């Protein structure tokens, strides 16, 4: 059943568990279900059984493929023939490029001349056309808008889109299949597409006895600022180890602000030091290579900012980290 939010004009229908189940069927041939493993060290530290969902092992290195693949499956034949376009050089861009290639659809990723060569190469290697224009993200976005207007390409946004949210929500269905007695779930929050989908799936399937906790970084947490203000507010973007969690939620946000507000229990913020320590922990104790954004759930547990109850599931959302940075982080000694 879709949840509804009243606006001044018309109620907006948010994606519900039926849409998420349909997404699971639609993307089953493209994505891989990801494993859940128990963490002995975190279980000992927290005094409850702690499990990790290894979504950084998803194809393209993050969950963003799920939403992109679902959006792709929902295009009309006409839209499919014209292609898709985006401005993300990060995990969304990778997911979109791969999903388009799998579907045999043209994909254009617009980026500014300031984007580092390794990111350009990663997107090209996934089969997307790269268009380099201007020297800012705004100029890249202007090129996207032009291609939508003049060439009829479809823009697939990174989070505030019903099909994208439903695709990310398939993680929530997997979580309940893999750990039916879970009581605490930790999920990263940036634009909130991931959390909206996962929380919608969890709440519909387990209406009570489940605590859903969002985690963001202290530096530039746009959803946190929006929840405090009661509406989307501009937030200054700051450099952070959790770079995949940077950026705003959009002033004209349709779905994710209301869904996150209505579906989660807490939103916890973690520091750069706590993120660094969590990346370090993931490598040395769990043998997992994860990016800063992927590590914030572990950071929340290790910081003691969250006292989990019952079986606890932490989402590791991505692993696309610069390996020189990763090497520095794991080479710094951290007290256990
Ligand atoms: C995009 C992303 C997130 C946050 O997802 P939102 O839907 O924007 O909240 C978390 N982790 C990783 C690795 C990501 O790429």
mmCIF file of C-alpha atoms and ligand atoms in Angstrom:
data_model
loop_
_atom_site.group_PDB
_atom_site.id
_atom_site.type_symbol
_atom_site.label_atom_id
_atom_site.label_comp_id
_atom_site.label_asym_id
_atom_site.label_seq_id
_atom_site.Cartn_x
_atom_site.Cartn_y
_atom_site.Cartn_z
ATOM 1 C CA UNK A 1 0.000 0.000 0.000
ATOM 2 C CA UNK A 2 1.578 3.324 -0.992
ATOM 3 C CA UNK A 3 2.038 5.821 1.817
ATOM 4 C CA UNK A 4 0.575 9.244 1.125
ATOM 5 C CA UNK A 5 1.770 12.701 1.968
ATOM 6 C CA UNK A 6 -0.546 15.690 1.762
ATOM 7 C CA UNK A 7 0.704 18.739 -0.043
ATOM 8 C CA UNK A 8 -1.089 21.994 -0.758
ATOM 9 C CA UNK A 9 -1.966 20.777 -4.254
ATOM 10 C CA UNK A 10 -2.345 17.023 -4.551
ATOM 11 C CA UNK A 11 -1.320 14.032 -2.493
ATOM 12 C CA UNK A 12 1.877 12.444 -3.842
ATOM 13 C CA UNK A 13 1.882 8.639 -4.013
ATOM 14 C CA UNK A 14 5.136 7.228 -2.704
ATOM 15 C CA UNK A 15 6.391 3.817 -3.803
ATOM 16 C CA UNK A 16 5.168 1.044 -1.505
ATOM 17 C CA UNK A 17 6.018 -2.592 -0.981
ATOM 18 C CA UNK A 18 4.081 -3.746 -4.061
ATOM 19 C CA UNK A 19 6.234 -1.543 -6.269
ATOM 20 C CA UNK A 20 9.336 -2.852 -4.488
ATOM 21 C CA UNK A 21 8.293 -6.482 -5.051
ATOM 22 C CA UNK A 22 7.687 -5.687 -8.724
ATOM 23 C CA UNK A 23 11.142 -4.082 -8.869
ATOM 24 C CA UNK A 24 12.676 -7.222 -7.377
ATOM 25 C CA UNK A 25 11.186 -9.287 -10.207
ATOM 26 C CA UNK A 26 12.220 -6.731 -12.835
ATOM 27 C CA UNK A 27 15.904 -6.459 -11.867
ATOM 28 C CA UNK A 28 16.530 -10.062 -10.817
ATOM 29 C CA UNK A 29 18.415 -10.813 -14.022
ATOM 30 C CA UNK A 30 20.679 -7.766 -13.740
ATOM 31 C CA UNK A 31 21.723 -7.371 -10.101
ATOM 32 C CA UNK A 32 23.176 -9.926 -7.731
ATOM 33 C CA UNK A 33 21.615 -10.548 -4.311
ATOM 34 C CA UNK A 34 24.305 -9.738 -1.741
ATOM 35 C CA UNK A 35 25.315 -11.860 1.266
ATOM 36 C CA UNK A 36 24.755 -11.217 4.960
ATOM 37 C CA UNK A 37 27.594 -12.278 7.295
ATOM 38 C CA UNK A 38 27.971 -12.189 11.060
ATOM 39 C CA UNK A 39 30.597 -9.886 12.578
ATOM 40 C CA UNK A 40 32.137 -11.517 15.650
ATOM 41 C CA UNK A 41 34.095 -8.431 16.699
ATOM 42 C CA UNK A 42 31.137 -6.035 16.429
ATOM 43 C CA UNK A 43 28.875 -8.570 18.164
ATOM 44 C CA UNK A 44 31.320 -8.691 21.064
ATOM 45 C CA UNK A 45 31.706 -4.897 21.147
ATOM 46 C CA UNK A 46 27.946 -4.237 21.068
ATOM 47 C CA UNK A 47 26.683 -7.148 23.177
ATOM 48 C CA UNK A 48 24.116 -8.138 20.514
ATOM 49 C CA UNK A 49 24.488 -10.249 17.371
ATOM 50 C CA UNK A 50 25.670 -7.906 14.590
ATOM 51 C CA UNK A 51 25.465 -8.792 10.902
ATOM 52 C CA UNK A 52 26.789 -7.008 7.811
ATOM 53 C CA UNK A 53 25.026 -6.907 4.453
ATOM 54 C CA UNK A 54 27.792 -6.842 1.863
ATOM 55 C CA UNK A 55 26.187 -4.626 -0.767
ATOM 56 C CA UNK A 56 29.617 -3.292 -1.763
ATOM 57 C CA UNK A 57 29.932 -6.637 -3.564
ATOM 58 C CA UNK A 58 27.091 -5.539 -5.851
ATOM 59 C CA UNK A 59 28.050 -5.270 -9.554
ATOM 60 C CA UNK A 60 29.563 -1.760 -10.116
ATOM 61 C CA UNK A 61 30.500 -1.659 -6.411
ATOM 62 C CA UNK A 62 27.328 -0.162 -4.927
ATOM 63 C CA UNK A 63 23.567 -0.588 -4.538
ATOM 64 C CA UNK A 64 22.916 2.243 -7.038
ATOM 65 C CA UNK A 65 22.696 -0.385 -9.782
ATOM 66 C CA UNK A 66 19.398 -1.601 -8.302
ATOM 67 C CA UNK A 67 17.577 1.705 -8.731
ATOM 68 C CA UNK A 68 19.129 2.392 -12.130
ATOM 69 C CA UNK A 69 18.267 -1.079 -13.424
ATOM 70 C CA UNK A 70 14.689 -0.703 -12.243
ATOM 71 C CA UNK A 71 14.317 2.739 -13.824
ATOM 72 C CA UNK A 72 15.681 1.255 -17.053
ATOM 73 C CA UNK A 73 13.104 -1.544 -16.986
ATOM 74 C CA UNK A 74 10.309 1.038 -16.695
ATOM 75 C CA UNK A 75 11.220 3.055 -19.814
ATOM 76 C CA UNK A 76 8.808 2.983 -22.751
ATOM 77 C CA UNK A 77 10.049 1.574 -26.065
ATOM 78 C CA UNK A 78 10.352 5.126 -27.361
ATOM 79 C CA UNK A 79 12.411 6.270 -24.356
ATOM 80 C CA UNK A 80 14.558 3.157 -24.629
ATOM 81 C CA UNK A 81 15.276 3.927 -28.288
ATOM 82 C CA UNK A 82 16.445 7.471 -27.419
ATOM 83 C CA UNK A 83 18.617 6.633 -24.425
ATOM 84 C CA UNK A 84 19.319 7.886 -20.916
ATOM 85 C CA UNK A 85 21.475 10.668 -19.531
ATOM 86 C CA UNK A 86 22.904 11.630 -16.149
ATOM 87 C CA UNK A 87 25.457 13.915 -14.546
ATOM 88 C CA UNK A 88 26.823 11.631 -11.843
ATOM 89 C CA UNK A 89 30.478 10.608 -11.986
ATOM 90 C CA UNK A 90 30.129 8.486 -8.869
ATOM 91 C CA UNK A 91 28.199 5.369 -7.967
ATOM 92 C CA UNK A 92 24.954 6.452 -9.637
ATOM 93 C CA UNK A 93 26.780 7.123 -12.899
ATOM 94 C CA UNK A 94 28.395 3.696 -12.742
ATOM 95 C CA UNK A 95 25.120 1.964 -11.992
ATOM 96 C CA UNK A 96 23.317 3.822 -14.750
ATOM 97 C CA UNK A 97 26.034 3.086 -17.318
ATOM 98 C CA UNK A 98 26.037 -0.616 -16.489
ATOM 99 C CA UNK A 99 22.244 -0.906 -16.386
ATOM 100 C CA UNK A 100 21.961 0.847 -19.762
ATOM 101 C CA UNK A 101 24.615 -1.360 -21.340
ATOM 102 C CA UNK A 102 22.841 -4.481 -20.079
ATOM 103 C CA UNK A 103 19.545 -3.219 -21.533
ATOM 104 C CA UNK A 104 21.176 -2.224 -24.834
ATOM 105 C CA UNK A 105 20.279 1.427 -24.249
ATOM 106 C CA UNK A 106 22.427 4.461 -25.126
ATOM 107 C CA UNK A 107 23.785 6.174 -22.005
ATOM 108 C CA UNK A 108 25.396 9.619 -21.904
ATOM 109 C CA UNK A 109 27.133 10.839 -18.743
ATOM 110 C CA UNK A 110 27.910 14.574 -18.684
ATOM 111 C CA UNK A 111 30.779 15.812 -16.552
ATOM 112 C CA UNK A 112 32.945 18.864 -16.115
ATOM 113 C CA UNK A 113 36.566 19.107 -17.198
ATOM 114 C CA UNK A 114 37.576 19.011 -13.524
ATOM 115 C CA UNK A 115 36.533 15.377 -13.014
ATOM 116 C CA UNK A 116 39.652 13.245 -12.452
ATOM 117 C CA UNK A 117 40.715 10.953 -15.306
ATOM 118 C CA UNK A 118 40.222 7.727 -13.309
ATOM 119 C CA UNK A 119 36.517 8.533 -12.832
ATOM 120 C CA UNK A 120 36.107 9.349 -16.535
ATOM 121 C CA UNK A 121 37.792 6.066 -17.433
ATOM 122 C CA UNK A 122 35.609 4.061 -15.016
ATOM 123 C CA UNK A 123 32.406 5.398 -16.605
ATOM 124 C CA UNK A 124 33.734 4.859 -20.155
ATOM 125 C CA UNK A 125 34.762 1.306 -19.298
ATOM 126 C CA UNK A 126 31.130 0.589 -18.446
ATOM 127 C CA UNK A 127 30.159 1.522 -21.994
ATOM 128 C CA UNK A 128 28.732 5.022 -21.491
ATOM 129 C CA UNK A 129 29.410 8.014 -23.741
ATOM 130 C CA UNK A 130 31.200 10.675 -21.733
ATOM 131 C CA UNK A 131 30.517 14.312 -22.598
ATOM 132 C CA UNK A 132 32.875 16.821 -21.021
ATOM 133 C CA UNK A 133 31.558 20.379 -20.808
ATOM 134 C CA UNK A 134 32.482 23.389 -18.702
ATOM 135 C CA UNK A 135 34.246 23.506 -15.381
ATOM 136 C CA UNK A 136 31.492 22.879 -12.845
ATOM 137 C CA UNK A 137 28.801 20.389 -11.919
ATOM 138 C CA UNK A 138 26.192 23.037 -12.817
ATOM 139 C CA UNK A 139 27.515 23.248 -16.370
ATOM 140 C CA UNK A 140 27.451 19.450 -16.660
ATOM 141 C CA UNK A 141 23.838 19.498 -15.455
ATOM 142 C CA UNK A 142 22.996 22.185 -18.038
ATOM 143 C CA UNK A 143 24.285 19.816 -20.736
ATOM 144 C CA UNK A 144 22.037 17.059 -19.336
ATOM 145 C CA UNK A 145 19.020 19.392 -19.504
ATOM 146 C CA UNK A 146 19.926 20.274 -23.085
ATOM 147 C CA UNK A 147 20.082 16.585 -24.101
ATOM 148 C CA UNK A 148 16.721 15.957 -22.441
ATOM 149 C CA UNK A 149 15.153 18.935 -24.281
ATOM 150 C CA UNK A 150 16.780 18.587 -27.681
ATOM 151 C CA UNK A 151 17.554 14.884 -28.096
ATOM 152 C CA UNK A 152 14.732 13.406 -26.032
ATOM 153 C CA UNK A 153 17.031 11.466 -23.684
ATOM 154 C CA UNK A 154 15.536 10.419 -20.332
ATOM 155 C CA UNK A 155 17.217 11.644 -17.194
ATOM 156 C CA UNK A 156 17.445 9.057 -14.418
ATOM 157 C CA UNK A 157 17.893 10.947 -11.136
ATOM 158 C CA UNK A 158 20.022 9.453 -8.335
ATOM 159 C CA UNK A 159 17.410 9.310 -5.542
ATOM 160 C CA UNK A 160 14.173 11.320 -5.724
ATOM 161 C CA UNK A 161 12.335 9.117 -8.225
ATOM 162 C CA UNK A 162 9.713 6.458 -7.485
ATOM 163 C CA UNK A 163 11.316 3.777 -9.700
ATOM 164 C CA UNK A 164 14.785 4.418 -8.279
ATOM 165 C CA UNK A 165 13.455 4.240 -4.707
ATOM 166 C CA UNK A 166 11.614 0.984 -5.425
ATOM 167 C CA UNK A 167 14.797 -0.498 -6.901
ATOM 168 C CA UNK A 168 16.862 0.405 -3.808
ATOM 169 C CA UNK A 169 14.042 -1.012 -1.658
ATOM 170 C CA UNK A 170 14.793 -4.520 -2.932
ATOM 171 C CA UNK A 171 17.631 -4.486 -0.368
ATOM 172 C CA UNK A 172 14.979 -4.334 2.378
ATOM 173 C CA UNK A 173 13.213 -7.426 1.020
ATOM 174 C CA UNK A 174 16.510 -9.311 0.903
ATOM 175 C CA UNK A 175 17.319 -8.249 4.472
ATOM 176 C CA UNK A 176 14.126 -9.790 5.813
ATOM 177 C CA UNK A 177 14.639 -13.012 3.872
ATOM 178 C CA UNK A 178 18.203 -13.287 5.149
ATOM 179 C CA UNK A 179 17.639 -12.201 8.770
ATOM 180 C CA UNK A 180 13.919 -12.556 9.601
ATOM 181 C CA UNK A 181 14.379 -11.797 13.329
ATOM 182 C CA UNK A 182 16.345 -8.568 12.788
ATOM 183 C CA UNK A 183 15.485 -5.850 15.329
ATOM 184 C CA UNK A 184 17.818 -2.951 14.476
ATOM 185 C CA UNK A 185 18.775 -1.888 10.944
ATOM 186 C CA UNK A 186 21.398 0.743 10.071
ATOM 187 C CA UNK A 187 21.265 2.354 6.627
ATOM 188 C CA UNK A 188 23.217 5.320 5.241
ATOM 189 C CA UNK A 189 21.281 8.464 4.277
ATOM 190 C CA UNK A 190 22.241 11.077 1.716
ATOM 191 C CA UNK A 191 19.494 12.011 -0.758
ATOM 192 C CA UNK A 192 17.438 9.331 0.965
ATOM 193 C CA UNK A 193 16.496 7.107 -1.984
ATOM 194 C CA UNK A 194 18.188 4.127 -0.381
ATOM 195 C CA UNK A 195 16.613 4.651 3.036
ATOM 196 C CA UNK A 196 13.157 5.438 1.607
ATOM 197 C CA UNK A 197 13.049 2.179 -0.333
ATOM 198 C CA UNK A 198 14.598 -0.001 2.354
ATOM 199 C CA UNK A 199 12.416 1.444 5.127
ATOM 200 C CA UNK A 200 9.227 1.137 3.036
ATOM 201 C CA UNK A 201 9.990 -2.549 2.419
ATOM 202 C CA UNK A 202 10.852 -3.195 6.082
ATOM 203 C CA UNK A 203 7.879 -1.355 7.597
ATOM 204 C CA UNK A 204 5.351 -3.047 5.290
ATOM 205 C CA UNK A 205 6.703 -6.509 6.019
ATOM 206 C CA UNK A 206 7.519 -6.033 9.735
ATOM 207 C CA UNK A 207 5.057 -3.421 11.047
ATOM 208 C CA UNK A 208 6.350 -3.603 14.635
ATOM 209 C CA UNK A 209 9.451 -4.475 16.650
ATOM 210 C CA UNK A 210 11.949 -3.006 14.227
ATOM 211 C CA UNK A 211 14.151 0.033 14.803
ATOM 212 C CA UNK A 212 15.312 1.713 11.606
ATOM 213 C CA UNK A 213 18.315 3.990 12.073
ATOM 214 C CA UNK A 214 19.735 6.307 9.431
ATOM 215 C CA UNK A 215 23.394 7.311 9.467
ATOM 216 C CA UNK A 216 25.026 10.326 7.774
ATOM 217 C CA UNK A 217 28.338 12.135 8.188
ATOM 218 C CA UNK A 218 28.546 15.268 10.338
ATOM 219 C CA UNK A 219 30.055 17.278 7.467
ATOM 220 C CA UNK A 220 27.215 18.366 5.175
ATOM 221 C CA UNK A 221 24.314 16.091 6.198
ATOM 222 C CA UNK A 222 21.523 17.519 4.033
ATOM 223 C CA UNK A 223 18.704 15.187 5.129
ATOM 224 C CA UNK A 224 19.502 15.793 8.786
ATOM 225 C CA UNK A 225 19.332 19.559 8.262
ATOM 226 C CA UNK A 226 16.040 19.167 6.384
ATOM 227 C CA UNK A 227 14.490 17.051 9.159
ATOM 228 C CA UNK A 228 15.544 19.636 11.737
ATOM 229 C CA UNK A 229 14.105 22.497 9.679
ATOM 230 C CA UNK A 230 10.953 20.595 8.716
ATOM 231 C CA UNK A 231 11.657 21.143 5.012
ATOM 232 C CA UNK A 232 14.555 20.865 2.531
ATOM 233 C CA UNK A 233 17.139 23.590 3.207
ATOM 234 C CA UNK A 234 20.356 24.424 1.350
ATOM 235 C CA UNK A 235 23.406 22.827 2.996
ATOM 236 C CA UNK A 236 27.025 23.672 2.288
ATOM 237 C CA UNK A 237 28.835 20.718 0.733
ATOM 238 C CA UNK A 238 32.053 19.927 2.643
ATOM 239 C CA UNK A 239 34.875 17.534 1.857
ATOM 240 C CA UNK A 240 34.320 14.228 3.672
ATOM 241 C CA UNK A 241 35.573 10.655 3.637
ATOM 242 C CA UNK A 242 31.945 9.691 2.957
ATOM 243 C CA UNK A 243 31.993 11.505 -0.406
ATOM 244 C CA UNK A 244 29.146 9.373 -1.805
ATOM 245 C CA UNK A 245 26.905 10.912 0.880
ATOM 246 C CA UNK A 246 27.585 14.519 -0.223
ATOM 247 C CA UNK A 247 25.112 16.857 -1.962
ATOM 248 C CA UNK A 248 21.646 18.225 -1.247
ATOM 249 C CA UNK A 249 18.224 16.569 -1.255
ATOM 250 C CA UNK A 250 16.719 19.081 -3.721
ATOM 251 C CA UNK A 251 14.570 22.071 -2.776
ATOM 252 C CA UNK A 252 11.632 20.607 -4.696
ATOM 253 C CA UNK A 253 12.007 17.134 -3.161
ATOM 254 C CA UNK A 254 8.942 14.979 -3.924
ATOM 255 C CA UNK A 255 9.445 11.635 -2.199
ATOM 256 C CA UNK A 256 12.510 11.046 -0.070
ATOM 257 C CA UNK A 257 12.165 13.842 2.491
ATOM 258 C CA UNK A 258 8.623 12.794 3.454
ATOM 259 C CA UNK A 259 9.409 9.078 3.324
ATOM 260 C CA UNK A 260 12.537 9.305 5.464
ATOM 261 C CA UNK A 261 10.769 11.620 7.929
ATOM 262 C CA UNK A 262 7.806 9.250 8.278
ATOM 263 C CA UNK A 263 9.609 5.896 8.244
ATOM 264 C CA UNK A 264 12.802 6.101 10.320
ATOM 265 C CA UNK A 265 13.322 6.140 14.094
ATOM 266 C CA UNK A 266 16.647 8.016 14.342
ATOM 267 C CA UNK A 267 19.250 9.725 12.204
ATOM 268 C CA UNK A 268 22.766 9.576 13.665
ATOM 269 C CA UNK A 269 25.753 11.655 12.538
ATOM 270 C CA UNK A 270 29.317 10.351 12.597
ATOM 271 C CA UNK A 271 32.626 12.238 12.498
ATOM 272 C CA UNK A 272 35.459 11.914 9.989
ATOM 273 C CA UNK A 273 37.579 10.200 12.650
ATOM 274 C CA UNK A 274 34.814 7.653 13.297
ATOM 275 C CA UNK A 275 34.444 6.965 9.558
ATOM 276 C CA UNK A 276 38.210 6.489 9.174
ATOM 277 C CA UNK A 277 38.226 4.066 12.068
ATOM 278 C CA UNK A 278 35.299 2.129 10.573
ATOM 279 C CA UNK A 279 37.037 1.726 7.180
ATOM 280 C CA UNK A 280 40.074 0.515 9.107
ATOM 281 C CA UNK A 281 37.958 -1.913 11.141
ATOM 282 C CA UNK A 282 36.180 -3.252 8.044
ATOM 283 C CA UNK A 283 39.527 -4.108 6.474
ATOM 284 C CA UNK A 284 41.440 -5.568 9.398
ATOM 285 C CA UNK A 285 38.594 -7.245 11.305
ATOM 286 C CA UNK A 286 36.019 -8.044 8.628
ATOM 287 C CA UNK A 287 38.338 -8.354 5.592
ATOM 288 C CA UNK A 288 36.132 -5.986 3.603
ATOM 289 C CA UNK A 289 37.254 -3.060 1.437
ATOM 290 C CA UNK A 290 34.582 -0.377 1.760
ATOM 291 C CA UNK A 291 34.367 3.315 0.969
ATOM 292 C CA UNK A 292 33.693 5.973 3.612
ATOM 293 C CA UNK A 293 29.965 6.121 2.849
ATOM 294 C CA UNK A 294 29.765 2.354 3.159
ATOM 295 C CA UNK A 295 31.360 2.486 6.606
ATOM 296 C CA UNK A 296 29.114 4.934 8.474
ATOM 297 C CA UNK A 297 26.903 2.199 9.998
ATOM 298 C CA UNK A 298 29.935 0.505 11.531
ATOM 299 C CA UNK A 299 31.087 3.967 12.690
ATOM 300 C CA UNK A 300 27.748 4.561 14.431
ATOM 301 C CA UNK A 301 28.027 1.263 16.327
ATOM 302 C CA UNK A 302 31.683 1.698 17.267
ATOM 303 C CA UNK A 303 31.183 5.280 18.445
ATOM 304 C CA UNK A 304 28.628 4.179 21.026
ATOM 305 C CA UNK A 305 26.204 6.790 19.637
ATOM 306 C CA UNK A 306 23.703 3.981 19.097
ATOM 307 C CA UNK A 307 22.811 1.284 21.619
ATOM 308 C CA UNK A 308 21.384 -1.461 19.398
ATOM 309 C CA UNK A 309 18.920 -3.991 20.748
ATOM 310 C CA UNK A 310 18.483 -7.492 19.375
ATOM 311 C CA UNK A 311 19.927 -8.844 16.138
ATOM 312 C CA UNK A 312 21.402 -5.847 14.308
ATOM 313 C CA UNK A 313 21.991 -5.513 10.583
ATOM 314 C CA UNK A 314 24.429 -2.956 9.158
ATOM 315 C CA UNK A 315 24.360 -2.135 5.458
ATOM 316 C CA UNK A 316 27.749 -1.758 3.753
ATOM 317 C CA UNK A 317 26.480 0.223 0.756
ATOM 318 C CA UNK A 318 29.538 0.657 -1.444
ATOM 319 C CA UNK A 319 33.205 -0.062 -2.011
ATOM 320 C CA UNK A 320 34.332 2.455 -4.610
ATOM 321 C CA UNK A 321 37.160 4.142 -2.766
ATOM 322 C CA UNK A 322 40.375 5.556 -4.168
ATOM 323 C CA UNK A 323 42.800 2.779 -3.302
ATOM 324 C CA UNK A 324 45.619 5.162 -2.369
ATOM 325 C CA UNK A 325 43.274 6.781 0.172
ATOM 326 C CA UNK A 326 42.185 3.352 1.399
ATOM 327 C CA UNK A 327 45.804 2.368 1.827
ATOM 328 C CA UNK A 328 46.429 5.462 3.954
ATOM 329 C CA UNK A 329 43.364 4.801 6.120
ATOM 330 C CA UNK A 330 44.211 1.182 6.837
ATOM 331 C CA UNK A 331 47.866 2.035 7.519
ATOM 332 C CA UNK A 332 47.024 4.456 10.306
ATOM 333 C CA UNK A 333 46.947 2.710 13.667
ATOM 334 C CA UNK A 334 43.546 2.796 15.350
ATOM 335 C CA UNK A 335 42.993 1.685 18.948
ATOM 336 C CA UNK A 336 40.477 -1.130 19.120
HETATM 337 C C1 LIG B 1 24.427 7.071 -3.033
HETATM 338 C C2 LIG B 1 25.050 6.328 -1.916
HETATM 339 C C3 LIG B 1 24.491 6.350 -0.609
HETATM 340 C C4 LIG B 1 23.297 7.191 -0.237
HETATM 341 O O1 LIG B 1 22.153 6.915 -1.000
HETATM 342 P P1 LIG B 1 20.949 7.972 -1.035
HETATM 343 O O2 LIG B 1 19.869 7.286 -1.775
HETATM 344 O O3 LIG B 1 21.458 9.189 -1.778
HETATM 345 O O4 LIG B 1 20.616 8.313 0.365
HETATM 346 C C5 LIG B 1 25.098 5.565 0.364
HETATM 347 N N1 LIG B 1 26.205 4.833 0.104
HETATM 348 C C6 LIG B 1 26.772 4.805 -1.119
HETATM 349 C C7 LIG B 1 27.994 3.974 -1.324
HETATM 350 C C8 LIG B 1 26.213 5.545 -2.179
HETATM 351 O O5 LIG B 1 26.782 5.507 -3.382
#
